[in-house]
PDB file of C-alpha atoms in Angstrom:
ATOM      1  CA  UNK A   1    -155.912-173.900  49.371  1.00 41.00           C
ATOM      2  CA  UNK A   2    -154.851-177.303  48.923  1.00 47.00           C
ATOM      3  CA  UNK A   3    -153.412-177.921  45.617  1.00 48.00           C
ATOM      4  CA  UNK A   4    -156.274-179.346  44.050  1.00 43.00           C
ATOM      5  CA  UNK A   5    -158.500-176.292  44.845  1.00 46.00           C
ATOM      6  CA  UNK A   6    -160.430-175.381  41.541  1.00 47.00           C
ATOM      7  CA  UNK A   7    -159.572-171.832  40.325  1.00 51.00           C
ATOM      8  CA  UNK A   8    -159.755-170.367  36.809  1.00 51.00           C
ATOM      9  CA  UNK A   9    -156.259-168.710  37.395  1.00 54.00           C
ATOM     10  CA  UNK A  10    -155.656-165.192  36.574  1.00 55.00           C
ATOM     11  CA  UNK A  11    -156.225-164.181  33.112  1.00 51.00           C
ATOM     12  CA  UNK A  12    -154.183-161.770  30.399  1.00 50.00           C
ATOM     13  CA  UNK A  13    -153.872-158.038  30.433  1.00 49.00           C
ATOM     14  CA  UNK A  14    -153.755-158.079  34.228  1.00 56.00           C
ATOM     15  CA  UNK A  15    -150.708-157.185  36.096  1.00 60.00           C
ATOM     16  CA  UNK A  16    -147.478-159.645  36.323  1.00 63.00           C
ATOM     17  CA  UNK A  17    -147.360-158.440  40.111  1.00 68.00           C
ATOM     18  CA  UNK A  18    -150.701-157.826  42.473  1.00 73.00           C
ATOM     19  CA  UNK A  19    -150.580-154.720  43.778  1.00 68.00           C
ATOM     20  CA  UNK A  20    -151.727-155.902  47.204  1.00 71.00           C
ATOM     21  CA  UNK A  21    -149.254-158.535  47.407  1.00 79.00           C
ATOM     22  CA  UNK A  22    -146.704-156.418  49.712  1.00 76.00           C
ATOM     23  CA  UNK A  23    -149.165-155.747  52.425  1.00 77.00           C
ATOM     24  CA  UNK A  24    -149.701-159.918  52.632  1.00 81.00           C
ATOM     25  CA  UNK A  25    -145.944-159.950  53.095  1.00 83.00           C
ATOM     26  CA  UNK A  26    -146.152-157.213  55.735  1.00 78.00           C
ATOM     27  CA  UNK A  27    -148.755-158.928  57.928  1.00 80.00           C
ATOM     28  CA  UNK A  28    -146.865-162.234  57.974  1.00 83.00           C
ATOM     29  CA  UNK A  29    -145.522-162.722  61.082  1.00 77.00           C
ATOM     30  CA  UNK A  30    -145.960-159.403  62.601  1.00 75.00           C
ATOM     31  CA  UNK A  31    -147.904-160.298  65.471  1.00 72.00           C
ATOM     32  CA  UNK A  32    -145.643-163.024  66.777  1.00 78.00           C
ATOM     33  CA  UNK A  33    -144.927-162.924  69.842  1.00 73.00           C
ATOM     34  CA  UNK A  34    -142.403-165.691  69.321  1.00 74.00           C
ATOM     35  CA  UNK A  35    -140.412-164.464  65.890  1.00 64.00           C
ATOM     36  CA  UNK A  36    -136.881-162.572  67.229  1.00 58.00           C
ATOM     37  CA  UNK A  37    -136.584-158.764  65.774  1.00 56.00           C
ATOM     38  CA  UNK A  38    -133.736-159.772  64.276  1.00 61.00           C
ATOM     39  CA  UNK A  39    -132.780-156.873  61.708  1.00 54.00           C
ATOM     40  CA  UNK A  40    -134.324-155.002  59.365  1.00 54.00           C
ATOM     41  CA  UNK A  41    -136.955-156.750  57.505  1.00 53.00           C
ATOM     42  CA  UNK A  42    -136.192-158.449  53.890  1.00 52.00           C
ATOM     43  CA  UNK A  43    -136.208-156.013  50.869  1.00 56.00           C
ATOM     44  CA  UNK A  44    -138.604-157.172  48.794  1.00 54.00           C
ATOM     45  CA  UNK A  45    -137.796-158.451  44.929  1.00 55.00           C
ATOM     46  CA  UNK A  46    -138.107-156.382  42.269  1.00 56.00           C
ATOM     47  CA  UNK A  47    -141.970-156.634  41.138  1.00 52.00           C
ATOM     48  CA  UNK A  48    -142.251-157.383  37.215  1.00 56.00           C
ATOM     49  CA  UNK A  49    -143.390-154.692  35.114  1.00 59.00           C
ATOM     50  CA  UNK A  50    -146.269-154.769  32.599  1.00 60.00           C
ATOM     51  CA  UNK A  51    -148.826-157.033  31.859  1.00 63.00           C
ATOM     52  CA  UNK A  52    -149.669-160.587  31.125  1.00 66.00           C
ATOM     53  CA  UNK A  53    -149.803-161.809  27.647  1.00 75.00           C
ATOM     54  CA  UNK A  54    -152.538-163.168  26.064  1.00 76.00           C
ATOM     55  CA  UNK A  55    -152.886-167.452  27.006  1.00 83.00           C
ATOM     56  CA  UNK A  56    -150.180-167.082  29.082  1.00 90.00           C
ATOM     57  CA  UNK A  57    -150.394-170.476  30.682  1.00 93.00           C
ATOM     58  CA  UNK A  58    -151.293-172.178  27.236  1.00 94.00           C
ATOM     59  CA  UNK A  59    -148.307-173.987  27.207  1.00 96.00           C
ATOM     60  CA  UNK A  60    -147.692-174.643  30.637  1.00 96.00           C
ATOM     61  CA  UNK A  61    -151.415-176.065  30.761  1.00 95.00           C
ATOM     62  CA  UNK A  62    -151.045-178.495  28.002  1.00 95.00           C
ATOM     63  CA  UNK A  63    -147.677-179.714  29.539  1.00 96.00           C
ATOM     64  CA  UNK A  64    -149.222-180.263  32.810  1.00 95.00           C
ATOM     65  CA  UNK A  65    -152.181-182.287  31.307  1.00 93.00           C
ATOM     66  CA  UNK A  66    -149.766-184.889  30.197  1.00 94.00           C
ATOM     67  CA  UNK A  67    -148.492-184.706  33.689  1.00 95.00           C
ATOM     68  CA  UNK A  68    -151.348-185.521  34.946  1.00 93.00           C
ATOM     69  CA  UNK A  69    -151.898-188.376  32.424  1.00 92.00           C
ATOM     70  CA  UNK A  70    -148.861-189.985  32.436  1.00 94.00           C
ATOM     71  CA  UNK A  71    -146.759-189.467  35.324  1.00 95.00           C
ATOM     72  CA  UNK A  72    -144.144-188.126  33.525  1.00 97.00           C
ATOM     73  CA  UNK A  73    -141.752-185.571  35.433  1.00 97.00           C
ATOM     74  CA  UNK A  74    -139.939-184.054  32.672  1.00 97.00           C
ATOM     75  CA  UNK A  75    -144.107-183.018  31.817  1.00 97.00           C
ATOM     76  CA  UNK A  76    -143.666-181.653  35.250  1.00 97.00           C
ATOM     77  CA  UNK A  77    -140.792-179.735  34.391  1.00 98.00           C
ATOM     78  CA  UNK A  78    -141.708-178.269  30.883  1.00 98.00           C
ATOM     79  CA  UNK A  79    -145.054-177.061  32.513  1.00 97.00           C
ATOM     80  CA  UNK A  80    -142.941-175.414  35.365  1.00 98.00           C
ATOM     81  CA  UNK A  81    -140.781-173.990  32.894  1.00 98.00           C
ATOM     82  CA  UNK A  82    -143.841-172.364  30.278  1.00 97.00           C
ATOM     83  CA  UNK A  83    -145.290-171.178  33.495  1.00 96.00           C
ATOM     84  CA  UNK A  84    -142.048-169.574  34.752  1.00 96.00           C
ATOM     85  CA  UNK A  85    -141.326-167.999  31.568  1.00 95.00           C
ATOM     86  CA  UNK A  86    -144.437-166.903  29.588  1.00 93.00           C
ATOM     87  CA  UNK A  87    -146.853-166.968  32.498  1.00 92.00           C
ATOM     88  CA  UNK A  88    -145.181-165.101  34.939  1.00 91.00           C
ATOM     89  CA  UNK A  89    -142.283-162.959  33.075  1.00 90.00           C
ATOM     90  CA  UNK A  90    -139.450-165.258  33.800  1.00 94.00           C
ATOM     91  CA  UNK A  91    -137.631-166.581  36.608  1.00 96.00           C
ATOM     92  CA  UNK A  92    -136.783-163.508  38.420  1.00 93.00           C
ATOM     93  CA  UNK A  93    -140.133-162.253  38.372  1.00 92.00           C
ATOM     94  CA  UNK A  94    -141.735-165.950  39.539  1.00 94.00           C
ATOM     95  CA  UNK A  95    -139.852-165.748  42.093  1.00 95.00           C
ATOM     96  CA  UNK A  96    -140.759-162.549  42.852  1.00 92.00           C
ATOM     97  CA  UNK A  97    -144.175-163.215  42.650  1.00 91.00           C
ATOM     98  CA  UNK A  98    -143.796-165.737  45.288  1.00 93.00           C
ATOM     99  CA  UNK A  99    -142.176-163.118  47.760  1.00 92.00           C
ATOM    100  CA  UNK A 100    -145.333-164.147  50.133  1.00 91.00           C
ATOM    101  CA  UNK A 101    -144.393-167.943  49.799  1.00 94.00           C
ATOM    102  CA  UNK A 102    -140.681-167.311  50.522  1.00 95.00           C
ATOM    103  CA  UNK A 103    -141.322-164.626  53.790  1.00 92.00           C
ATOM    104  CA  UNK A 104    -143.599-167.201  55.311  1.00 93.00           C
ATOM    105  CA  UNK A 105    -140.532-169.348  54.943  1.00 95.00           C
ATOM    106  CA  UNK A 106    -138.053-167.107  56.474  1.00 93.00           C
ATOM    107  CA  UNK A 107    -140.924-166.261  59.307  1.00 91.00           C
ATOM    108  CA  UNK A 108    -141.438-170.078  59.711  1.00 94.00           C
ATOM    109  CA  UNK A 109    -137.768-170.797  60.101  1.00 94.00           C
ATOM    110  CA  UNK A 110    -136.909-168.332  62.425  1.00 91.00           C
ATOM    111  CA  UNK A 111    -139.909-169.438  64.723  1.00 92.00           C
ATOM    112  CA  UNK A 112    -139.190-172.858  65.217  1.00 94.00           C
ATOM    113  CA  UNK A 113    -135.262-171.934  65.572  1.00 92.00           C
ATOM    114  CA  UNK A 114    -136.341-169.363  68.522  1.00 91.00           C
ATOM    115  CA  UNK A 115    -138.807-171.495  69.996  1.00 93.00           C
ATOM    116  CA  UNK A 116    -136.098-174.608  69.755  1.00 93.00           C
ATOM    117  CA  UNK A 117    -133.486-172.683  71.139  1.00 91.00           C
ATOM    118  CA  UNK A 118    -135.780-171.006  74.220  1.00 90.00           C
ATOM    119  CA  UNK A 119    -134.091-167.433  72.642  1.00 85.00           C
ATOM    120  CA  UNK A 120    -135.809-165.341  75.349  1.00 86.00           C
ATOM    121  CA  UNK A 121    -138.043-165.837  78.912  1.00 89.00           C
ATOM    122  CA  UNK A 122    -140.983-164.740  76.671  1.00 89.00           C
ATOM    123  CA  UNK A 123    -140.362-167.690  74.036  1.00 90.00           C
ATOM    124  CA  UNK A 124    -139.561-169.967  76.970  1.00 93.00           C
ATOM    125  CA  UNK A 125    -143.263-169.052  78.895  1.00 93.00           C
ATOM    126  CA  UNK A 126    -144.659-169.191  75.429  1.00 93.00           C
ATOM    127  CA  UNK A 127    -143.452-172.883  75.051  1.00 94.00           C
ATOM    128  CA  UNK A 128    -143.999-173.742  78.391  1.00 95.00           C
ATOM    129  CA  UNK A 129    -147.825-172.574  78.497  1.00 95.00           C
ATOM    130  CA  UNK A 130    -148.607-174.696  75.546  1.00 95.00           C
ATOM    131  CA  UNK A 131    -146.668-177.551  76.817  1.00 96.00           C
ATOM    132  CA  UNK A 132    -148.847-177.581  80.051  1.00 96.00           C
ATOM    133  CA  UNK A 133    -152.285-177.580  77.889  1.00 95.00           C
ATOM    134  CA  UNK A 134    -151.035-181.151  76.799  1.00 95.00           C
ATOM    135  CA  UNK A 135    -151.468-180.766  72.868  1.00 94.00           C
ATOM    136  CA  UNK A 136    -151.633-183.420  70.172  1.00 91.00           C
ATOM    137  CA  UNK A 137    -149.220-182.663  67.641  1.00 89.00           C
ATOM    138  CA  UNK A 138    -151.735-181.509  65.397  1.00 91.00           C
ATOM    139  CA  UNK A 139    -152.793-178.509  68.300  1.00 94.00           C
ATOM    140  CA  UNK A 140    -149.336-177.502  68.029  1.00 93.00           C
ATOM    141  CA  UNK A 141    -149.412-177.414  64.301  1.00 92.00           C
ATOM    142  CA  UNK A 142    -152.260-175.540  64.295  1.00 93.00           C
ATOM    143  CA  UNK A 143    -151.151-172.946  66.991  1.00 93.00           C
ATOM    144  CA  UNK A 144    -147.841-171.962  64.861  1.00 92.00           C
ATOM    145  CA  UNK A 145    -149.576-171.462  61.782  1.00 91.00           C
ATOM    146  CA  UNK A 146    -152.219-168.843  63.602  1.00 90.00           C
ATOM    147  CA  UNK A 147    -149.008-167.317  65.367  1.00 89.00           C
ATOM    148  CA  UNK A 148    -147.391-166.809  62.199  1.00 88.00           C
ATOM    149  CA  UNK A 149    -150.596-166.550  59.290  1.00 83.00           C
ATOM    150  CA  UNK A 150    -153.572-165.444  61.037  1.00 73.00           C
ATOM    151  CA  UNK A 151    -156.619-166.081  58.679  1.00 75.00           C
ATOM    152  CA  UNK A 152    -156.641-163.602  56.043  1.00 69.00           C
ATOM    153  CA  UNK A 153    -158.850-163.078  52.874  1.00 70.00           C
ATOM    154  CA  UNK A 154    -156.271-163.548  49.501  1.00 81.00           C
ATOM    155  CA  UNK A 155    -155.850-166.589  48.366  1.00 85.00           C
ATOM    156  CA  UNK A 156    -151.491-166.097  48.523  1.00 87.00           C
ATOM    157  CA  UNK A 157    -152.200-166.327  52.493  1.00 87.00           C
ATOM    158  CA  UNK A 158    -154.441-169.502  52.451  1.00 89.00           C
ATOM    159  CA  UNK A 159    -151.904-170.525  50.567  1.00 91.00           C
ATOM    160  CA  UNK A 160    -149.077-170.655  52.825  1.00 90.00           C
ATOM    161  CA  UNK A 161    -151.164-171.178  55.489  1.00 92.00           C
ATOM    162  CA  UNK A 162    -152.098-174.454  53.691  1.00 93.00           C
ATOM    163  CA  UNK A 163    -148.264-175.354  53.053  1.00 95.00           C
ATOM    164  CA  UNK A 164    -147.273-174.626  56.382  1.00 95.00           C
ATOM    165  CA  UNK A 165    -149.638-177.033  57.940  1.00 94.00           C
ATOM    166  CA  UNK A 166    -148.970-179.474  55.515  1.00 95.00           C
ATOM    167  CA  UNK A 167    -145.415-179.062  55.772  1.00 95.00           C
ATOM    168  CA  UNK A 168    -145.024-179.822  59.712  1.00 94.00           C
ATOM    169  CA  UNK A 169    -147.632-182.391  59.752  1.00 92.00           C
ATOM    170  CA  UNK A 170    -145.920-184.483  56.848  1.00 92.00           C
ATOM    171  CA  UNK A 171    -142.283-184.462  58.603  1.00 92.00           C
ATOM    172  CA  UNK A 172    -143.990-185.366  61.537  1.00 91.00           C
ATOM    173  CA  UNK A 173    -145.690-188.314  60.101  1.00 91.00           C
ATOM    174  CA  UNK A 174    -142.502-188.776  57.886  1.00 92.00           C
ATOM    175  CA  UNK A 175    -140.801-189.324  61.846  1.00 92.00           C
ATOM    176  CA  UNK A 176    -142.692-189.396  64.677  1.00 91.00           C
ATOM    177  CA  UNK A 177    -139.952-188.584  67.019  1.00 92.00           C
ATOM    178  CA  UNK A 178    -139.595-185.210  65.759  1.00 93.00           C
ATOM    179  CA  UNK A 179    -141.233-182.650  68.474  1.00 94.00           C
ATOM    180  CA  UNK A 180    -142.271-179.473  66.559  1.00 94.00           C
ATOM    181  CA  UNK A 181    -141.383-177.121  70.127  1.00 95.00           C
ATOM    182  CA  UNK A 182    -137.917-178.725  69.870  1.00 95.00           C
ATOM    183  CA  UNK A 183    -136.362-178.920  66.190  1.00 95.00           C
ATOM    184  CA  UNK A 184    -132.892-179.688  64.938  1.00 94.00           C
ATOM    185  CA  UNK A 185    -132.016-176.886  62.357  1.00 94.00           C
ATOM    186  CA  UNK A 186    -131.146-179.321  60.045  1.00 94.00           C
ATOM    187  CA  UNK A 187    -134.863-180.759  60.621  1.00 95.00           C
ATOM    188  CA  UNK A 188    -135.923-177.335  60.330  1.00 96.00           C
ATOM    189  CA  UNK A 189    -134.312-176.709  57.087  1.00 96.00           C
ATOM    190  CA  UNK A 190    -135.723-179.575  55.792  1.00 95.00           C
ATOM    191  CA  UNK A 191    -138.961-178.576  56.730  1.00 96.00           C
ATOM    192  CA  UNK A 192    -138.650-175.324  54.528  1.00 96.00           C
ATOM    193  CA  UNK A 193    -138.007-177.604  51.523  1.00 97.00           C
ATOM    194  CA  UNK A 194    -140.997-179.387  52.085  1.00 97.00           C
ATOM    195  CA  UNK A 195    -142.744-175.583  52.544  1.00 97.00           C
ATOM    196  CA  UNK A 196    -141.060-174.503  49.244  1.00 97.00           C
ATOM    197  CA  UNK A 197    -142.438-177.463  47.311  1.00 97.00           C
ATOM    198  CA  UNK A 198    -146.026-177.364  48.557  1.00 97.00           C
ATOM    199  CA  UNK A 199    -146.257-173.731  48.085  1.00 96.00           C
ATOM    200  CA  UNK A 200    -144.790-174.305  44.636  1.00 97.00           C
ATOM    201  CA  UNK A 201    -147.442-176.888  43.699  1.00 96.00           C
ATOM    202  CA  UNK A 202    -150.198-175.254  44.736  1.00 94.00           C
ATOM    203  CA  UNK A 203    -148.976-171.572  43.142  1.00 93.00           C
ATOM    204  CA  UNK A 204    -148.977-173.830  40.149  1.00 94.00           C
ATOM    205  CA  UNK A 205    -152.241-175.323  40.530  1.00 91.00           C
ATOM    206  CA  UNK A 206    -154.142-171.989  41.412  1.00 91.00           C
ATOM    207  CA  UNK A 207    -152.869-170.286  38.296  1.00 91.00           C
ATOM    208  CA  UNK A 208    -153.083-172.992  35.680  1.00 91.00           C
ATOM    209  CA  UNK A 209    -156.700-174.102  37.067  1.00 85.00           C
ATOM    210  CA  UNK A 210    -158.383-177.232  37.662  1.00 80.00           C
ATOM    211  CA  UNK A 211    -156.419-179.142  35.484  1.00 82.00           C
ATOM    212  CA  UNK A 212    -156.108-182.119  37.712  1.00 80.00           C
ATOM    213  CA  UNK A 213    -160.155-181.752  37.862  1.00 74.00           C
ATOM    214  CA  UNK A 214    -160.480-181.976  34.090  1.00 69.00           C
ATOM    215  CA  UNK A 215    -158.262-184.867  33.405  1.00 68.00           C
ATOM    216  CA  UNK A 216    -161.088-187.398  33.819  1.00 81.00           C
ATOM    217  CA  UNK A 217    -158.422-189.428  36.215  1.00 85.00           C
ATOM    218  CA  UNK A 218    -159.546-191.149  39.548  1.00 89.00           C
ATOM    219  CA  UNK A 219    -159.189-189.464  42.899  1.00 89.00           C
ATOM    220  CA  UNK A 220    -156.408-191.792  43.678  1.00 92.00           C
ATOM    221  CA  UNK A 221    -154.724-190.926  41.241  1.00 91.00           C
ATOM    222  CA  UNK A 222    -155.061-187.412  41.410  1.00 90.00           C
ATOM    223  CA  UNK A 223    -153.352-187.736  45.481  1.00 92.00           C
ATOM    224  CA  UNK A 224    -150.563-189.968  43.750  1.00 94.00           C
ATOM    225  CA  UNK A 225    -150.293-187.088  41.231  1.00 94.00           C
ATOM    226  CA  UNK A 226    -150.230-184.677  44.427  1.00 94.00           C
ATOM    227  CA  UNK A 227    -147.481-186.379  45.711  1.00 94.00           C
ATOM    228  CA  UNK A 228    -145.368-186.988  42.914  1.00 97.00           C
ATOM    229  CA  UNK A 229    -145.730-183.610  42.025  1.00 97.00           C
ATOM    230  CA  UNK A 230    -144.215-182.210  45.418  1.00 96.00           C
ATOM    231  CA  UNK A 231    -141.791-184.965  45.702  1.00 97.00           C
ATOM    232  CA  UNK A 232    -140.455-183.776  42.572  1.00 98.00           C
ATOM    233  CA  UNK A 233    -140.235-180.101  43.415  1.00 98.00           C
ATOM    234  CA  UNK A 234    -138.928-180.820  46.609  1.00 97.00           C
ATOM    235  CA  UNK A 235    -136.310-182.520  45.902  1.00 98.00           C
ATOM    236  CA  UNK A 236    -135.317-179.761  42.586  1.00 98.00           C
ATOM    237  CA  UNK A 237    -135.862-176.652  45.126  1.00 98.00           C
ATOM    238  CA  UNK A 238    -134.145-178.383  48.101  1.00 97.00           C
ATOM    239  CA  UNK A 239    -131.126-179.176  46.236  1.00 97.00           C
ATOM    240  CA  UNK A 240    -130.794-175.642  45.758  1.00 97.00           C
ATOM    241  CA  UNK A 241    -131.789-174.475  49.331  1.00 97.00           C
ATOM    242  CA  UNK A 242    -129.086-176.961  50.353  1.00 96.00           C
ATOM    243  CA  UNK A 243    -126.148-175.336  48.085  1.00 95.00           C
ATOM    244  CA  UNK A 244    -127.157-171.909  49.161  1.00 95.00           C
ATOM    245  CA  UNK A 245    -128.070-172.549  53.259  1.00 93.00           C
ATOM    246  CA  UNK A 246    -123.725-172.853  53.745  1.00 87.00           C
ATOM    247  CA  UNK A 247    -122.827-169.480  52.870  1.00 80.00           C
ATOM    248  CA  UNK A 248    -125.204-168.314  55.817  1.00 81.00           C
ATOM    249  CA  UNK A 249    -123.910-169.901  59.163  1.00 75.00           C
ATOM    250  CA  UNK A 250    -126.653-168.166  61.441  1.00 81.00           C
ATOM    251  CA  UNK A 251    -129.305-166.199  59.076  1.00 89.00           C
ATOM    252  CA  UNK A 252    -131.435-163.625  59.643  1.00 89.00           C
ATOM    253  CA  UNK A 253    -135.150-163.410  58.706  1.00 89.00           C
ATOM    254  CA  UNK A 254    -133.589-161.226  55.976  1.00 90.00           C
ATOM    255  CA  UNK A 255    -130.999-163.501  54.573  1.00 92.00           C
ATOM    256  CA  UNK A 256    -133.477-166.588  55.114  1.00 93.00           C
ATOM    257  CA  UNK A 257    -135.848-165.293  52.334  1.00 94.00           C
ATOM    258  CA  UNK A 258    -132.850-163.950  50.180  1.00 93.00           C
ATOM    259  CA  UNK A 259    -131.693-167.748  50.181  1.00 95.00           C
ATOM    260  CA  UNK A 260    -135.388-169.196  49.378  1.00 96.00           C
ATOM    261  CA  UNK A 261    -135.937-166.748  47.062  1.00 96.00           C
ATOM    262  CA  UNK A 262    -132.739-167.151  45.179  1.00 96.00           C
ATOM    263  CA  UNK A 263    -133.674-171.295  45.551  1.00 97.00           C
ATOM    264  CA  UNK A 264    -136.509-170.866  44.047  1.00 98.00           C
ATOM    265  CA  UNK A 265    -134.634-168.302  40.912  1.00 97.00           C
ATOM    266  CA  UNK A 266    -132.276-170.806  40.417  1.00 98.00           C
ATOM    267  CA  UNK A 267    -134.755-173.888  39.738  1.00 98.00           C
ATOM    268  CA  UNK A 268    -137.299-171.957  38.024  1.00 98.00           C
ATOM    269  CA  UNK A 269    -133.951-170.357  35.393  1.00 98.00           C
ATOM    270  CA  UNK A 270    -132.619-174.640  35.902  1.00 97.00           C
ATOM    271  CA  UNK A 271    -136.009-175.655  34.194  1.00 98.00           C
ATOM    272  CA  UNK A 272    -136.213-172.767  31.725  1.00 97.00           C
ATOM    273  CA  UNK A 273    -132.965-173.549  29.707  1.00 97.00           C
ATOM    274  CA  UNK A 274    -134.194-177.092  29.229  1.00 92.00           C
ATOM    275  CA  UNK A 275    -136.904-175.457  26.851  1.00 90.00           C
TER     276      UNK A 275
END
């Protein structure tokens, strides 16, 4: 799901919270063989109760349209905000909602930190076995994303599946020395910020529709609009991912999706007061 993908988004009277959205988070990662066991898995957030008012995304819509006009980031922002607040029950519960976005994270983090670090023989053969099938860097791209999001039918998991690949394939682009089977951490936490964002955007693009699609703009500018659009939200999420990333020296799977999810909390309540 890309984040131009045309959707009508979900409508009012349905539920803040999809019921099936805890077995997506279950699956993710699960059959690894790379990803370390290492403690219990994350609690999830506390789903949002009740249902969706009517034109939820009214606001948020019309803010993004003059995004998608203009250029303008604090359009960016406002839409963000409606979205957060009316569309999805606040910032808690957006973030929440993106429990999926935020596991594949943690899962995606602790994967490239195991594989990195050669954790155990199994992760070493693993690497070692792809290594000798001589793999562009795209192959490798594509073999972590099946290792950690096997194809699956919601639209949450082609979702992340989408952001992951994009993700790796832009830092690698970004700097061509960087080997995905042998990341920094601070390379790999910069990698989740790019995640965040994309996953972000496109949550954002599902829900409020094909907004970018009805603006009447040209295809170029709907990929510059792409771009700005994650650029911005990378750089608002990743500035909280970076305050919060310290207080962990070595995290868990666990305390890796308590950080993104409190990242994400804190931009989505940053954007909210500016209403």
């Amino acid at each position: 799901m890309g984040t131009s993908t045309s959707s009508t988004g979900p409508s009012s009277g349905v539920s803040l919270d999809p019921p099936w959205l805890d077995d997506v988070v279950g699956e993710i990662g699960s059959g690894s063989t790379v990803v370390p066991n290492d403690g219990d898995p994350p609690a999830p957030p506390s789903a949002p109760n009740g249902d969706a008012p009517p034109n939820r995304y009214g606001d948020a819509r019309r803010e993004f349209g003059k995004f998608a006009r203009t250029g303008d980031t604090r359009h960016l922002r406002n839409a963000v905000a409606h979205y957060s607040r009316r569309g999805s029950g606040g910032a808690s519960a957006t973030a929440g909602r993106m429990r999926a976005s935020t596991s594949a994270g943690a899962a995606l983090f602790s994967f490239l930190n195991a594989v990195s670090q050669g954790t155990t023989g199994e992760v070493r053969k693993w690497v070692d076995d792809l290594r000798a099938s001589n793999p562009s860097a795209e192959d490798v791209v594509d073999v972590i994303v099946r290792e950690l999001a096997p194809p699956g039918g919601s639209a949450d998991e082609e979702s992340f599946r989408d952001a992951m690949d994009l993700a790796v394939s832009e830092l690698i682009k970004d700097d061509p020395t960087i080997d995905p089977l042998s990341m920094g951490v601070d390379d790999i936490w910069e990698l989740l910020k790019g995640f965040l964002a994309i996953e972000t955007g496109n949550r954002l693009c599902f829900d409020l529709g094909p907004i970018f699609e009805g603006s009447q703009l040209e295809p170029r500018t709907v990929v510059l609009r792409e771009k700005e659009m994650r650029r911005f939200l990378k750089n608002e999420i990743g500035a909280h991912v970076d305050m919060l990333r310290g207080s962990v020296a070595n995290p868990s799977r666990s305390q890796l999706d308590s950080i993104l999810q409190d990242a994400l909390k804190m931009t989505f309540e940053l954007f909210e007061a500016d209403l």
